[in-house]
Amino acid sequence: MVKHFPLRRGLFSRSAGRVHAVDGVSFRIRRGETLGLVGESGCGKSTAGRTVLKLLQPTAGRIFVHGEDITDLDTRAMAPY
């Protein structure tokens, strides 16, 4: 999973680059397991969690739940998950 945020600069919000908040994160959680994200302040823990919960859209990569790709599902289609 990848999540980048654009950096804006100036009066007209010119793009000045990107912040690589999460880059190349991959994990699998099996039934009964618990996962903890641990790291320094600002390392992307919250962004990774928000992206997995679909509060943020990933820049690249896919999110699978029970083997099904949920990356592009809307709120209504997410109800069973």
C-alpha positions as YAML, in Angstrom:
chain: A
units: angstrom
residues:
- id: 1
  name: MET
  ca: [0.00, 0.00, 0.00]
- id: 2
  name: VAL
  ca: [1.20, 3.49, -0.81]
- id: 3
  name: LYS
  ca: [-0.19, 6.85, 0.32]
- id: 4
  name: HIS
  ca: [1.37, 10.12, -0.81]
- id: 5
  name: PHE
  ca: [0.08, 13.62, -0.07]
- id: 6
  name: PRO
  ca: [0.75, 16.57, -2.42]
- id: 7
  name: LEU
  ca: [2.72, 19.52, -1.07]
- id: 8
  name: ARG
  ca: [1.22, 22.86, -2.10]
- id: 9
  name: ARG
  ca: [3.12, 26.11, -2.27]
- id: 10
  name: GLY
  ca: [2.19, 29.68, -3.10]
- id: 11
  name: LEU
  ca: [-0.94, 31.69, -3.65]
- id: 12
  name: PHE
  ca: [-2.23, 29.49, -6.46]
- id: 13
  name: SER
  ca: [-1.45, 26.20, -4.69]
- id: 14
  name: ARG
  ca: [1.21, 25.07, -7.11]
- id: 15
  name: SER
  ca: [2.32, 21.52, -6.54]
- id: 16
  name: ALA
  ca: [5.73, 21.55, -4.87]
- id: 17
  name: GLY
  ca: [6.25, 17.81, -4.47]
- id: 18
  name: ARG
  ca: [4.84, 14.96, -2.41]
- id: 19
  name: VAL
  ca: [5.06, 13.67, 1.13]
- id: 20
  name: HIS
  ca: [5.56, 9.90, 1.12]
- id: 21
  name: ALA
  ca: [3.45, 9.17, 4.21]
- id: 22
  name: VAL
  ca: [3.22, 5.41, 3.61]
- id: 23
  name: ASP
  ca: [5.36, 3.68, 1.02]
- id: 24
  name: GLY
  ca: [5.40, -0.07, 0.42]
- id: 25
  name: VAL
  ca: [3.42, -1.26, 3.46]
- id: 26
  name: SER
  ca: [2.12, -4.81, 3.28]
- id: 27
  name: PHE
  ca: [0.71, -7.02, 6.02]
- id: 28
  name: ARG
  ca: [-1.74, -9.87, 6.55]
- id: 29
  name: ILE
  ca: [-3.88, -10.32, 9.65]
- id: 30
  name: ARG
  ca: [-5.38, -13.76, 10.13]
- id: 31
  name: ARG
  ca: [-8.45, -14.63, 12.21]
- id: 32
  name: GLY
  ca: [-7.63, -14.34, 15.91]
- id: 33
  name: GLU
  ca: [-4.46, -12.29, 15.38]
- id: 34
  name: THR
  ca: [-3.86, -8.78, 16.64]
- id: 35
  name: LEU
  ca: [-1.63, -6.29, 14.85]
- id: 36
  name: GLY
  ca: [0.06, -3.31, 16.44]
- id: 37
  name: LEU
  ca: [1.69, -0.53, 14.43]
- id: 38
  name: VAL
  ca: [4.65, 0.85, 16.35]
- id: 39
  name: GLY
  ca: [7.01, 3.59, 15.28]
- id: 40
  name: GLU
  ca: [8.27, 7.10, 15.75]
- id: 41
  name: SER
  ca: [6.03, 10.14, 15.58]
- id: 42
  name: GLY
  ca: [5.23, 11.03, 11.99]
- id: 43
  name: CYS
  ca: [6.26, 7.69, 10.48]
- id: 44
  name: GLY
  ca: [2.85, 6.91, 8.92]
- id: 45
  name: LYS
  ca: [1.08, 4.72, 11.49]
- id: 46
  name: SER
  ca: [-2.14, 6.74, 11.52]
- id: 47
  name: THR
  ca: [-2.09, 7.20, 7.77]
- id: 48
  name: ALA
  ca: [-1.71, 3.43, 7.27]
- id: 49
  name: GLY
  ca: [-4.61, 2.76, 9.64]
- id: 50
  name: ARG
  ca: [-6.85, 5.36, 8.04]
- id: 51
  name: THR
  ca: [-6.07, 4.00, 4.60]
- id: 52
  name: VAL
  ca: [-6.84, 0.40, 5.61]
- id: 53
  name: LEU
  ca: [-10.15, 1.62, 7.11]
- id: 54
  name: LYS
  ca: [-10.83, 3.44, 3.82]
- id: 55
  name: LEU
  ca: [-10.93, 6.85, 5.48]
- id: 56
  name: LEU
  ca: [-8.20, 7.75, 2.96]
- id: 57
  name: GLN
  ca: [-7.84, 6.44, -0.59]
- id: 58
  name: PRO
  ca: [-4.46, 4.77, -1.28]
- id: 59
  name: THR
  ca: [-2.23, 6.38, -3.91]
- id: 60
  name: ALA
  ca: [-1.27, 2.90, -5.12]
- id: 61
  name: GLY
  ca: [-1.82, -0.68, -4.05]
- id: 62
  name: ARG
  ca: [-4.92, -2.64, -3.08]
- id: 63
  name: ILE
  ca: [-6.77, -3.50, 0.15]
- id: 64
  name: PHE
  ca: [-8.16, -7.03, 0.50]
- id: 65
  name: VAL
  ca: [-10.57, -8.31, 3.16]
- id: 66
  name: HIS
  ca: [-11.36, -12.05, 3.19]
- id: 67
  name: GLY
  ca: [-9.66, -12.30, -0.21]
- id: 68
  name: GLU
  ca: [-11.87, -9.64, -1.80]
- id: 69
  name: ASP
  ca: [-10.53, -6.35, -3.13]
- id: 70
  name: ILE
  ca: [-12.31, -3.52, -1.26]
- id: 71
  name: THR
  ca: [-10.09, -0.68, -2.46]
- id: 72
  name: ASP
  ca: [-12.68, 0.88, -4.77]
- id: 73
  name: LEU
  ca: [-15.89, -0.06, -2.94]
- id: 74
  name: ASP
  ca: [-18.23, 2.76, -1.89]
- id: 75
  name: THR
  ca: [-19.67, 3.11, 1.62]
- id: 76
  name: ARG
  ca: [-22.81, 1.08, 0.87]
- id: 77
  name: ALA
  ca: [-20.84, -1.80, -0.65]
- id: 78
  name: MET
  ca: [-18.54, -1.79, 2.42]
- id: 79
  name: ALA
  ca: [-21.42, -2.58, 4.83]
- id: 80
  name: PRO
  ca: [-20.81, -6.38, 4.90]
- id: 81
  name: TYR
  ca: [-17.19, -5.83, 5.93]
...
